PDB file of C-alpha atoms in Angstrom:
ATOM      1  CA  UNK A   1     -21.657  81.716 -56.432  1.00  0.00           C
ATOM      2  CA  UNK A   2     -21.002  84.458 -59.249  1.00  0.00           C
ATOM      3  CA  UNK A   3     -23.465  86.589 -56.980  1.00  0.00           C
ATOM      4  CA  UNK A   4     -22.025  85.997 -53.825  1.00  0.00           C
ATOM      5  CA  UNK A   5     -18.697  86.135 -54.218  1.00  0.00           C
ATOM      6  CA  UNK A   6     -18.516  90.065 -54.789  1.00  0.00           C
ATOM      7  CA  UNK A   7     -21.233  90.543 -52.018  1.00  0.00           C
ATOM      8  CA  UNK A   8     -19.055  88.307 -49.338  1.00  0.00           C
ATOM      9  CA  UNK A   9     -15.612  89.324 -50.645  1.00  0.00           C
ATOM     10  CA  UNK A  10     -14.881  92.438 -48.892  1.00  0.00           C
ATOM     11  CA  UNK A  11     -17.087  91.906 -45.333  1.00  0.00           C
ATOM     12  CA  UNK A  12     -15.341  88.189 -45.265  1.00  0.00           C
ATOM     13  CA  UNK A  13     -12.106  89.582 -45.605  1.00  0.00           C
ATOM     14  CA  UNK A  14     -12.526  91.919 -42.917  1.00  0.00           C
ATOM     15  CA  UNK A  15     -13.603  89.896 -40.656  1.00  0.00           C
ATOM     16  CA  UNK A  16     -11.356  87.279 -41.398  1.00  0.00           C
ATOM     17  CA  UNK A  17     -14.114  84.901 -42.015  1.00  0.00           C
ATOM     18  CA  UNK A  18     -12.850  81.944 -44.182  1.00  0.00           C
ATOM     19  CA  UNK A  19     -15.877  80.893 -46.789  1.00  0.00           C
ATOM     20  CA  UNK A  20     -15.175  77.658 -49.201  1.00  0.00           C
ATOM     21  CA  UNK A  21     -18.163  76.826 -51.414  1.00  0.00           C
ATOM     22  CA  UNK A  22     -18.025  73.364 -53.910  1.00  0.00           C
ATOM     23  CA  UNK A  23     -17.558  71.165 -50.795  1.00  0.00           C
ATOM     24  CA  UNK A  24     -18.859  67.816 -52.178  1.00  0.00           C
ATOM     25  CA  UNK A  25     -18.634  65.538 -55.089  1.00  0.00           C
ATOM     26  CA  UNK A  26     -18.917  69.268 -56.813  1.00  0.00           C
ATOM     27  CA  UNK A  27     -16.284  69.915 -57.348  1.00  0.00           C
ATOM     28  CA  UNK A  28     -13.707  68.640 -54.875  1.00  0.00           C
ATOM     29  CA  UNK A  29     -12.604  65.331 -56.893  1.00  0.00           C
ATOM     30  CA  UNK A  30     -12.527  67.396 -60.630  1.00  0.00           C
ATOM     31  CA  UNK A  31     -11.052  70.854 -58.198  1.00  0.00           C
ATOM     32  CA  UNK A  32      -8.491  68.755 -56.258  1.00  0.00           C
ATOM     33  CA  UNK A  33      -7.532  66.045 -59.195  1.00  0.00           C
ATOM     34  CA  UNK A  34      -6.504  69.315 -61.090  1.00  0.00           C
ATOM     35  CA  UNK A  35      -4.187  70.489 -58.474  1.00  0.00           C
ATOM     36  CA  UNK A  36      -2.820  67.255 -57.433  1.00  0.00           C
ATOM     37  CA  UNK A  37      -1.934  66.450 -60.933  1.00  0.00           C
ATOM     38  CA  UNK A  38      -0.492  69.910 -61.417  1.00  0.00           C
ATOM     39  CA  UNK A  39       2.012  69.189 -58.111  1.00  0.00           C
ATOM     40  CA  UNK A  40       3.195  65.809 -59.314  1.00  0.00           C
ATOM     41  CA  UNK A  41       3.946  67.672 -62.965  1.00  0.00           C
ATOM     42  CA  UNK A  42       5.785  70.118 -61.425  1.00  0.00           C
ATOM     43  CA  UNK A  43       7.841  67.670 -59.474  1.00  0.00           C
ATOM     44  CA  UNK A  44       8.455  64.677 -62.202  1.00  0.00           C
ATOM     45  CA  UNK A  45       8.082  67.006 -65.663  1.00  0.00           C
ATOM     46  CA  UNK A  46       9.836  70.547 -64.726  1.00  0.00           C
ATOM     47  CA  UNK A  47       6.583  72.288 -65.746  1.00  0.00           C
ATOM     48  CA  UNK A  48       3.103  73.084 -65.734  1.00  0.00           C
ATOM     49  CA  UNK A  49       0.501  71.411 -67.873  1.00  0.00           C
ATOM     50  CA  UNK A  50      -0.493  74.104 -69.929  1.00  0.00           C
ATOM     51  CA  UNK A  51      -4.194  72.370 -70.749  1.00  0.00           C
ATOM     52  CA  UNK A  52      -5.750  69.062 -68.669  1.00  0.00           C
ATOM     53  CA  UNK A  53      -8.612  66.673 -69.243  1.00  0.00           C
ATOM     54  CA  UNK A  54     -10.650  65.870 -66.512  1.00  0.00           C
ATOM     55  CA  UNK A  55     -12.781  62.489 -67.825  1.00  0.00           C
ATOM     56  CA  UNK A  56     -15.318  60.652 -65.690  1.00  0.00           C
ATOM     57  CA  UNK A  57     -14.697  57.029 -66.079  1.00  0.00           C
ATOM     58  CA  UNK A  58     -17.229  55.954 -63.769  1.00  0.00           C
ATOM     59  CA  UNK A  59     -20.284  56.942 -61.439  1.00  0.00           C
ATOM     60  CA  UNK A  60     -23.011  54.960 -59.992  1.00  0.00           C
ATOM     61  CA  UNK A  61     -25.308  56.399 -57.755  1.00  0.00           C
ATOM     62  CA  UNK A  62     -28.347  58.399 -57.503  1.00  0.00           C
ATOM     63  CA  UNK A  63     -29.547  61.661 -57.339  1.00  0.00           C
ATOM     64  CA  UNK A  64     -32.047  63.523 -54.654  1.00  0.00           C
ATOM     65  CA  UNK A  65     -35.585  65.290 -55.534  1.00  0.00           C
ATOM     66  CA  UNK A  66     -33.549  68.023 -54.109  1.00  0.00           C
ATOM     67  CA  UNK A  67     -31.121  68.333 -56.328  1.00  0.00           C
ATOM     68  CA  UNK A  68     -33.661  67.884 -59.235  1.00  0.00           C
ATOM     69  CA  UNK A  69     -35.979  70.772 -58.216  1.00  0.00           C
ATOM     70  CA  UNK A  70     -32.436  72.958 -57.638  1.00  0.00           C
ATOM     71  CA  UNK A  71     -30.963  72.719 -61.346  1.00  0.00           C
ATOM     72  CA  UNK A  72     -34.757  73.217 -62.256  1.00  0.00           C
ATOM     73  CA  UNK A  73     -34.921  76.396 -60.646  1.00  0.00           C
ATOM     74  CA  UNK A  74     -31.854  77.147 -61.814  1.00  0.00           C
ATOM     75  CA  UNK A  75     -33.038  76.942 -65.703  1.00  0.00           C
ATOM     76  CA  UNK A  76     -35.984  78.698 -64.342  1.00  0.00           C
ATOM     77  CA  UNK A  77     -34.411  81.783 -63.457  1.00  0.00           C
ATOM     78  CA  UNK A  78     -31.587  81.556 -65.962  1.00  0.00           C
ATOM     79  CA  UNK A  79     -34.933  81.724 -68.760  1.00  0.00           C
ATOM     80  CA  UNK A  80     -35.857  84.611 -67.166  1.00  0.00           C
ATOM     81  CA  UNK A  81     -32.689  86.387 -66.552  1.00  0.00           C
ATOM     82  CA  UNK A  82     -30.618  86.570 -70.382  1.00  0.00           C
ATOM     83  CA  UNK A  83     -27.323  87.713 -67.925  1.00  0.00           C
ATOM     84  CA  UNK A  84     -27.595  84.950 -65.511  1.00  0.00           C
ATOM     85  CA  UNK A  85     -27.407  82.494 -68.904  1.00  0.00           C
ATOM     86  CA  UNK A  86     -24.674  84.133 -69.771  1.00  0.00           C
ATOM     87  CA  UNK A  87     -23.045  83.846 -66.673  1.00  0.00           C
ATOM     88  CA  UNK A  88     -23.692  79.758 -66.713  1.00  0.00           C
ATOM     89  CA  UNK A  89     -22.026  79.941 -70.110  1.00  0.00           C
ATOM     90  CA  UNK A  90     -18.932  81.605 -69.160  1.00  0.00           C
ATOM     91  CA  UNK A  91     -16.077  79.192 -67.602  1.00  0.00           C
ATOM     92  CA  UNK A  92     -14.351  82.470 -65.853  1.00  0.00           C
ATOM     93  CA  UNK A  93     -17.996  83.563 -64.273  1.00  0.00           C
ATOM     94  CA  UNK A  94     -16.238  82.457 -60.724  1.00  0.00           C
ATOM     95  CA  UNK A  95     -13.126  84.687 -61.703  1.00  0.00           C
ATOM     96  CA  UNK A  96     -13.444  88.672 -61.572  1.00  0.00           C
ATOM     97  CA  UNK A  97     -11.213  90.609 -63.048  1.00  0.00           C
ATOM     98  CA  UNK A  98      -9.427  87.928 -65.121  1.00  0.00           C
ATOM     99  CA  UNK A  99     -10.540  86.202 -68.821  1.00  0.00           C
ATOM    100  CA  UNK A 100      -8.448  83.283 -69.706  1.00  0.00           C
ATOM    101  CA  UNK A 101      -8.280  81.723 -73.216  1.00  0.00           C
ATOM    102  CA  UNK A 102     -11.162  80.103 -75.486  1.00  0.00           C
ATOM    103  CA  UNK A 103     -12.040  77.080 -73.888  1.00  0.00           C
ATOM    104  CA  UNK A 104     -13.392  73.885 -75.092  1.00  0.00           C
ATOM    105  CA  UNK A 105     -16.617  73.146 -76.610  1.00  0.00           C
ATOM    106  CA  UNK A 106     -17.400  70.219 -74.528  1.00  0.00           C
ATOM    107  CA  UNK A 107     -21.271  69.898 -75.435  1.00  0.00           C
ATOM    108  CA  UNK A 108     -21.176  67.397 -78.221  1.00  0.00           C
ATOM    109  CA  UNK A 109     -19.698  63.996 -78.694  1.00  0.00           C
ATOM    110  CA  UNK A 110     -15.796  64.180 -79.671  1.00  0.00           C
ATOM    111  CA  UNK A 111     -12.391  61.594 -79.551  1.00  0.00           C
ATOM    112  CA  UNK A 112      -9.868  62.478 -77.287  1.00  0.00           C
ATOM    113  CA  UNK A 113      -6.810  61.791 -78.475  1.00  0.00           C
ATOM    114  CA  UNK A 114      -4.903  61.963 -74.854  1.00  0.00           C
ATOM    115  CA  UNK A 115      -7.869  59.260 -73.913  1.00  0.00           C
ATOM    116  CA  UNK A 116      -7.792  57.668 -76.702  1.00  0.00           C
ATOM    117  CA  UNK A 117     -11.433  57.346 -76.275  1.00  0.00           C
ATOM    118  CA  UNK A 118     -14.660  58.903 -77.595  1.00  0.00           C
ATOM    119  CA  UNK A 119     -16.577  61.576 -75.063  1.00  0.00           C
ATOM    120  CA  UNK A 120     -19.202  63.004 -74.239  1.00  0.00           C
ATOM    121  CA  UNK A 121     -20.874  65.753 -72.197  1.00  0.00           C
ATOM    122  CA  UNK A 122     -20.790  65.500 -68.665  1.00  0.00           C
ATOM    123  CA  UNK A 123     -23.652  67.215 -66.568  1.00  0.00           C
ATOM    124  CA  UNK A 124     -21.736  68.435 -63.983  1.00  0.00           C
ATOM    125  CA  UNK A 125     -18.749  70.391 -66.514  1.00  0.00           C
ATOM    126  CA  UNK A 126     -20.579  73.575 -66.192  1.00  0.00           C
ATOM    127  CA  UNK A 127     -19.943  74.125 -62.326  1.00  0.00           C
ATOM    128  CA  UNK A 128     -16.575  71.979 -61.927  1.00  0.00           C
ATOM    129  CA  UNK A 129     -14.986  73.883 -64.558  1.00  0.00           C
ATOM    130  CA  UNK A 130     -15.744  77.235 -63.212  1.00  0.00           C
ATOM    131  CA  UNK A 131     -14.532  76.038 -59.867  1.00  0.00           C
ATOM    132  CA  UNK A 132     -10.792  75.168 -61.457  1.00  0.00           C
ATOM    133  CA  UNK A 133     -10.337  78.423 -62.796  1.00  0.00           C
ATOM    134  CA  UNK A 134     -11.229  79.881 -59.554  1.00  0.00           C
ATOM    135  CA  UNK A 135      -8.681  78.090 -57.574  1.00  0.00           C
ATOM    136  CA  UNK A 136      -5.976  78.144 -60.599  1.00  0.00           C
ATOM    137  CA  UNK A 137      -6.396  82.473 -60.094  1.00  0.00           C
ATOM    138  CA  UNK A 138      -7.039  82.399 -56.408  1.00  0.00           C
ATOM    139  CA  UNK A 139      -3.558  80.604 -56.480  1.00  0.00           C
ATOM    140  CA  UNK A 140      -2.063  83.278 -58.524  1.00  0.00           C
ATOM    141  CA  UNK A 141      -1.721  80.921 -62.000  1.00  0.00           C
ATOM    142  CA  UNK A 142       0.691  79.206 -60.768  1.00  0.00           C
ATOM    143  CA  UNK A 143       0.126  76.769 -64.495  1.00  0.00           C
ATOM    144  CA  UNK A 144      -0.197  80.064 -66.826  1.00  0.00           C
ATOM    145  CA  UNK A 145      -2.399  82.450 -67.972  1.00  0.00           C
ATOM    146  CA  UNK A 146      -2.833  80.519 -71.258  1.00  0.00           C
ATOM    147  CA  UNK A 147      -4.657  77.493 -68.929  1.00  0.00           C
ATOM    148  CA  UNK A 148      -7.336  74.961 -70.937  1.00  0.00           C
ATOM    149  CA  UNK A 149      -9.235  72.565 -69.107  1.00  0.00           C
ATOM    150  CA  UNK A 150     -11.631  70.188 -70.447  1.00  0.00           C
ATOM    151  CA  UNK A 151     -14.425  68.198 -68.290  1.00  0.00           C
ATOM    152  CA  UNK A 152     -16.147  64.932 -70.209  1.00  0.00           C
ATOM    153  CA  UNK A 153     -17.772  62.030 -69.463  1.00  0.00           C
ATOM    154  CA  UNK A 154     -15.344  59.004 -71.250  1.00  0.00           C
ATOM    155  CA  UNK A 155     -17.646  56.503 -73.417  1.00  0.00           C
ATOM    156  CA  UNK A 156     -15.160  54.081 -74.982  1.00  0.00           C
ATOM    157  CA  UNK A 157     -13.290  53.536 -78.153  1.00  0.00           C
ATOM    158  CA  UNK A 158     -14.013  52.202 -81.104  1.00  0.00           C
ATOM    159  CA  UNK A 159     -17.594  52.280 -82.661  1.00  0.00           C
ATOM    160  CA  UNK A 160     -19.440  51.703 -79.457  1.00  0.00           C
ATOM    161  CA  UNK A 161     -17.724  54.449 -78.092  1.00  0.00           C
ATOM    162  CA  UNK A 162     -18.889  56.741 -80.886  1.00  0.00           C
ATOM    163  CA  UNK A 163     -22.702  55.637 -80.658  1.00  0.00           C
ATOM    164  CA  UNK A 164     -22.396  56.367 -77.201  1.00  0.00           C
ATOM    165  CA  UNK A 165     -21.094  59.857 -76.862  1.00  0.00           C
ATOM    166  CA  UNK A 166     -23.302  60.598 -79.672  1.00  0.00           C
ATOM    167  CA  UNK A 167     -26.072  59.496 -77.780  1.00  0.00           C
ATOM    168  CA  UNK A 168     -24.916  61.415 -74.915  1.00  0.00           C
ATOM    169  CA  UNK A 169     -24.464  64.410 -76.851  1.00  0.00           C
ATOM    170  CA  UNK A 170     -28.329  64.155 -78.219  1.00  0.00           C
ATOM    171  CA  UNK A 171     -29.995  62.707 -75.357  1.00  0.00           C
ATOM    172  CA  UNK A 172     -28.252  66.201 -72.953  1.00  0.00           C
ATOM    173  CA  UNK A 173     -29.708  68.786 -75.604  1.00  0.00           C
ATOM    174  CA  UNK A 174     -32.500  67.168 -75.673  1.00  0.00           C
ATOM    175  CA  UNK A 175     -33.045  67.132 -72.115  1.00  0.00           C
ATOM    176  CA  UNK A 176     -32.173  70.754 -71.835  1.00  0.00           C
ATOM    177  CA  UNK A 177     -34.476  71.683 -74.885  1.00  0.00           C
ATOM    178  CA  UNK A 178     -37.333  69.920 -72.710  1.00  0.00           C
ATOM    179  CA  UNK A 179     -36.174  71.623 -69.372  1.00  0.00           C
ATOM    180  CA  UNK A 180     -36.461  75.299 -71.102  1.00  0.00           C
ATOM    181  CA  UNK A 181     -40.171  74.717 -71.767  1.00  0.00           C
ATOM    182  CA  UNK A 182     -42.296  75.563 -69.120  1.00  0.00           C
ATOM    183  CA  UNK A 183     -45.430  73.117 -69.438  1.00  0.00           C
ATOM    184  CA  UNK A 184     -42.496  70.092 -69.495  1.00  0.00           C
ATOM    185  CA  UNK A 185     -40.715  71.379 -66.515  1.00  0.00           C
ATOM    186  CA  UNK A 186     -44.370  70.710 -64.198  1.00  0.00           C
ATOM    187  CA  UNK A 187     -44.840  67.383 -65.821  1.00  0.00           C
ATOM    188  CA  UNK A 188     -40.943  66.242 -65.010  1.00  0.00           C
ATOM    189  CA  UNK A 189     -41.001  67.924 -61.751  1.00  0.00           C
ATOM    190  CA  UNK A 190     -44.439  66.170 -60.577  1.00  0.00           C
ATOM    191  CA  UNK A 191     -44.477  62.744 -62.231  1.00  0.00           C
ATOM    192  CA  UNK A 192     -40.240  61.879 -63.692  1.00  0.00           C
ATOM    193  CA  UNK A 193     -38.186  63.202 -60.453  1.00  0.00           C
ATOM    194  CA  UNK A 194     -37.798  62.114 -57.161  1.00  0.00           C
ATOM    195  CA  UNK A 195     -39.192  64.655 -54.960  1.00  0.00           C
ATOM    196  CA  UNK A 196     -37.483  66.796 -52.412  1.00  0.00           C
ATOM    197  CA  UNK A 197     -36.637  64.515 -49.369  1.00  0.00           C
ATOM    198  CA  UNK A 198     -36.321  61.503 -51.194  1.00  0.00           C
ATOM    199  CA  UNK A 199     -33.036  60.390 -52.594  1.00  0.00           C
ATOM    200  CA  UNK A 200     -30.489  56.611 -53.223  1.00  0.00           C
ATOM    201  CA  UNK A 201     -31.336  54.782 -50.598  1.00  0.00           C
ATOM    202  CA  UNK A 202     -28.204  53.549 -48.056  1.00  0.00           C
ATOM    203  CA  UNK A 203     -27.772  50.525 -50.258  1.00  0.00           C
ATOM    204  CA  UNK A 204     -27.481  52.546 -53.187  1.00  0.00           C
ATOM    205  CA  UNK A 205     -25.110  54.890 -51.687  1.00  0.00           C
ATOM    206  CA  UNK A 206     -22.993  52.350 -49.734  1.00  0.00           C
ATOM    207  CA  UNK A 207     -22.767  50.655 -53.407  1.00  0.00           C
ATOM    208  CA  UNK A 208     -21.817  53.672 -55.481  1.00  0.00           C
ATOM    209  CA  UNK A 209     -18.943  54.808 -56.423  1.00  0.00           C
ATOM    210  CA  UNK A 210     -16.694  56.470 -58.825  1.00  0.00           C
ATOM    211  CA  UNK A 211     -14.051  57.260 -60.885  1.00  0.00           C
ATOM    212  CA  UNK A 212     -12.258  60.398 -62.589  1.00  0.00           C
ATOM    213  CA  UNK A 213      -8.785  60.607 -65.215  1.00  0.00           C
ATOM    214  CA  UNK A 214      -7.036  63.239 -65.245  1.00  0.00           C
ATOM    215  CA  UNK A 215      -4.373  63.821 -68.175  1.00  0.00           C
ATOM    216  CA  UNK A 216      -2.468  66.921 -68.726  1.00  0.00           C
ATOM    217  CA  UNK A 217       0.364  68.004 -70.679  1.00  0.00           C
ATOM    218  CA  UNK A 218       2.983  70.341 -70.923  1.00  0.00           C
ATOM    219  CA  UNK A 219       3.771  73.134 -73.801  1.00  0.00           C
ATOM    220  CA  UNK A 220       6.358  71.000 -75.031  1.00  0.00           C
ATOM    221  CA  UNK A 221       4.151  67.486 -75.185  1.00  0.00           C
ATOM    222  CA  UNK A 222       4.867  65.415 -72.225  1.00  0.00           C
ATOM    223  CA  UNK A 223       1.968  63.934 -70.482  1.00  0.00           C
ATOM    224  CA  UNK A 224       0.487  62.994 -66.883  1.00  0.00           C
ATOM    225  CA  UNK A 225      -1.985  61.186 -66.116  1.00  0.00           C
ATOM    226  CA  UNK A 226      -3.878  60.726 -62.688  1.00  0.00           C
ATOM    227  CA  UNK A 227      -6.781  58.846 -61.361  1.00  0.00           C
ATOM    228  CA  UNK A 228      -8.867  59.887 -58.413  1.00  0.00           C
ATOM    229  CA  UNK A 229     -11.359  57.308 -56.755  1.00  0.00           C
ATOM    230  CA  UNK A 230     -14.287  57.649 -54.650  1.00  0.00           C
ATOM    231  CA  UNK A 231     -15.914  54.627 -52.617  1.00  0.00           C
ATOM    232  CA  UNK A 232     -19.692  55.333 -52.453  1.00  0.00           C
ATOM    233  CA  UNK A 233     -22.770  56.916 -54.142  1.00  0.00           C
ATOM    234  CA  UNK A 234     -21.026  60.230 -56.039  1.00  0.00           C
ATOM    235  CA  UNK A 235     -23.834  62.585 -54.162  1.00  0.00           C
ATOM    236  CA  UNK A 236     -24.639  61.201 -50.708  1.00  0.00           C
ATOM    237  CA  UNK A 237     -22.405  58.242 -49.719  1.00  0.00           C
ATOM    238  CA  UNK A 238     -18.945  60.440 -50.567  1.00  0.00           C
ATOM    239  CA  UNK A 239     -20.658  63.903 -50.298  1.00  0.00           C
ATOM    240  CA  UNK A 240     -21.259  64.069 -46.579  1.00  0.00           C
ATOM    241  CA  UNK A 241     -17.700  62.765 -46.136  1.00  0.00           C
ATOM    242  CA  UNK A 242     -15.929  65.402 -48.361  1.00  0.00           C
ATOM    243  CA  UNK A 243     -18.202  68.337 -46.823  1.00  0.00           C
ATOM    244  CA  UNK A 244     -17.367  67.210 -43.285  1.00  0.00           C
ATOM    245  CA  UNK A 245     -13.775  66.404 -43.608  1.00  0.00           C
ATOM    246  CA  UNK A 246     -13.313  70.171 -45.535  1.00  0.00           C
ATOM    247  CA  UNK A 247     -14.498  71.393 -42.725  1.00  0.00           C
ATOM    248  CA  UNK A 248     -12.337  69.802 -40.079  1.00  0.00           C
ATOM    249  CA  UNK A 249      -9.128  70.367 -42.424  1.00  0.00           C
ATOM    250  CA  UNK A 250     -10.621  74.162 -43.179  1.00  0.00           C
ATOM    251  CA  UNK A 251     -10.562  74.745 -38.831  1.00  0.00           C
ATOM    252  CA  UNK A 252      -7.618  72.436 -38.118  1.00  0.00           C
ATOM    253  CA  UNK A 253      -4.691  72.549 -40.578  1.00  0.00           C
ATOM    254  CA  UNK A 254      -5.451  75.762 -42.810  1.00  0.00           C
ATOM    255  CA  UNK A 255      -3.999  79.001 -40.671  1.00  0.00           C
ATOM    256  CA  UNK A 256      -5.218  82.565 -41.711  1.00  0.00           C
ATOM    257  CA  UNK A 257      -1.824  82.605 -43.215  1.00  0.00           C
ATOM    258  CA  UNK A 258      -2.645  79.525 -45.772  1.00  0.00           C
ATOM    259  CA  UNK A 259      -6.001  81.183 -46.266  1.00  0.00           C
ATOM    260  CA  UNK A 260      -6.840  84.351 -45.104  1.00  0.00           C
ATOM    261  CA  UNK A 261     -10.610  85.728 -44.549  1.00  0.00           C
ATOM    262  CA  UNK A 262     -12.540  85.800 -48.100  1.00  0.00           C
ATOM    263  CA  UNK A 263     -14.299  83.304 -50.446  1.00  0.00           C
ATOM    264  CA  UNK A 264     -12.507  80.223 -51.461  1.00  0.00           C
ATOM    265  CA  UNK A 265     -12.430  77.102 -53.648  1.00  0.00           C
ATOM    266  CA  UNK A 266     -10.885  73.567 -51.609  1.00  0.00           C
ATOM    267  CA  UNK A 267      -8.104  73.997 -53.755  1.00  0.00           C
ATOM    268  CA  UNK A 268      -6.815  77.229 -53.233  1.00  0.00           C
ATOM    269  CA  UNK A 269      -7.316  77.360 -49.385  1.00  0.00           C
ATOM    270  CA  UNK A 270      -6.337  73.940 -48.339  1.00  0.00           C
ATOM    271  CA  UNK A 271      -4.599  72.121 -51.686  1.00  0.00           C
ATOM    272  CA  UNK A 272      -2.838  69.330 -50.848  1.00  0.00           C
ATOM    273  CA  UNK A 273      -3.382  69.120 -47.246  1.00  0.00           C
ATOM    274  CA  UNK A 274      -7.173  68.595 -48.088  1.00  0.00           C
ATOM    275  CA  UNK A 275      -6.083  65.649 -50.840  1.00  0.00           C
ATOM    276  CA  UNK A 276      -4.127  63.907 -47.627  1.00  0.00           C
ATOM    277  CA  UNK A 277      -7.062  63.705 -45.291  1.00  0.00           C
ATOM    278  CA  UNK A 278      -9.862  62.437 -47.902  1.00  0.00           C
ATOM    279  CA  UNK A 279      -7.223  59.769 -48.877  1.00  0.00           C
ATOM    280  CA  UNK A 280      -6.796  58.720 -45.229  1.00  0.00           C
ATOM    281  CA  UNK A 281     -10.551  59.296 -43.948  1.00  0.00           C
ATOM    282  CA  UNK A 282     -12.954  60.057 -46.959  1.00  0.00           C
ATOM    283  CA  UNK A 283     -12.538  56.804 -49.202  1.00  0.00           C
ATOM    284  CA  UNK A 284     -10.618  58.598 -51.706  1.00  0.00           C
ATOM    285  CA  UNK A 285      -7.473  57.739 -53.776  1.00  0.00           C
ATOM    286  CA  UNK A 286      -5.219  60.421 -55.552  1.00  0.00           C
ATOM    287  CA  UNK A 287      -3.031  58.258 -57.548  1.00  0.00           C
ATOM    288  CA  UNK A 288      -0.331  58.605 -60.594  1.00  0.00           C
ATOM    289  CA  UNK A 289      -0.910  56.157 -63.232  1.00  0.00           C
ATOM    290  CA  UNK A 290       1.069  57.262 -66.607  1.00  0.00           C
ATOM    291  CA  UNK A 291       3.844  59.735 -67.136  1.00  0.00           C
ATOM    292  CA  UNK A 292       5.143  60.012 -71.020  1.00  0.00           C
ATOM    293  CA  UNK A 293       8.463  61.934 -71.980  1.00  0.00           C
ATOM    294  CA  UNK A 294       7.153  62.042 -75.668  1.00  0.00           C
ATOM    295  CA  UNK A 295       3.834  63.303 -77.028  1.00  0.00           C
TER     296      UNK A 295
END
């Protein structure tokens, strides 16, 4: 996407060619959740949440042999290429021309105090979070220049919660430590992964599903909090819904005037209008479920 987007930009926008990338479970729940809780802050709280949380609660489902040999390439070339690591290390890679503030560490195993639970990382973070600062600028920063967002995987309070995202925390380096050697990469790709073509099969992905919090809060302390809900398998039972139904909403109820020819995110070319038709034809929920007045 970093790569792209400057190719595409400039033809796209002369053509008037509308492109939106991140069409599936990444990163339209963690893209849209941020923009739908940003909307309901601005209505109920006055104000933008200066920095918001995005914590998976739940997923069950599977993942495909395709999507296995993908991120494998991807560490492949990213070994090979010291600038393309950097790029997958930078949360503004999807942002030219703008550098927002420090952003969270959210590789190792840490509370959260809005959660009130310990967290952990999630494996996803990397490309979500590069997605919300690309529709937060295409959008104009509409919630400030001084933005924070966070992306975690929730593991509980208390002491169990602690072993957990620990575990998390050790079990994901240790995973990548064993992806970035070469010799381990053959032996996980031929005999650990499911191979291209194979994937969760339709019980698994009509019994999937999954859950994401979203809590934000303002520069002066008040809080929101939002859920947003899938109903199947995270990769194919929801995916195929979300990428379809973008594209119906991207060629039926986004005009060139909402979103003119060039690359987009879901939520800066279609927003809210997008978070209406999941809820009524993708098995999604985008739902308020705390608002505090104190901090």
């Amino acid at each position: 996407m970093a790569q792209m987007i400057p190719r595409l930009q400039g033809p796209a926008a002369d053509s008037g060619a509308r492109i939106v990338f991140s069409c599936g479970f990444d990163s339209i729940p963690f893209d849209l959740g941020v923009v739908y809780l940003q909307q309901e802050a601005l209505q109920r709280l006055g104000a933008p949440l200066v920095r918001v949380h995005g914590r998976v609660k739940v997923m069950k489902g599977g993942f495909s042999g395709g999507t296995a040999t993908s991120l494998i390439a991807t560490l492949e070339t990213a070994g090979r290429d010291p600038a393309l690591a950097r790029t997958l290390a930078d949360p503004f890679a999807l942002t030219p021309g703008f550098r927002g503030p420090k952003q969270p560490d959210d590789s190792t195993a840490a509370f959260d105090e809005l959660a009130q639970s310990w967290s952990g990382p999630f494996v996803m973070a990397p490309i979500n979070t590069k997605n919300v600062h690309r529709t937060h600028a295409l959008r104009g920063h509409p919630w400030g220049t001084d933005f924070v967002y966070s992306e975690r995987m929730l593991t509980g309070s208390g002491d169990g919660g602690e072993k957990r995202a620990k575990a998390l925390a050790r079990n994901t380096r240790l995973q990548n430590a064993l992806l970035a050697f070469g010799p381990t990469r053959a032996l996980i790709r031929r005999f650990a992964l499911p191979q291209p073509g194979q994937g969760p099969t339709k019980e698994q992905r009509e019994k999937g599903r999954y859950e994401v919090l979203f809590i934000g809060q303002t520069a002066d302390g008040r809080t929101l909090r939002a859920s947003v809900k899938g109903d199947r398998d995270p990769g194919y039972g929801s995916t195929c819904k979300l990428i379809s139904e973008t594209a119906l909403c991207l060629a039926r109820e986004t005009s060139h005037t909402m979103a003119p020819g060039g690359v987009w995110t879901p939520g800066a070319a279609m927003g809210l209008t997008l978070v209406r038709r999941l809820q009524e034809r993708a098995g999604l929920s985008f739902q308020i479920v705390e608002e505090s007045l104190k901090t």
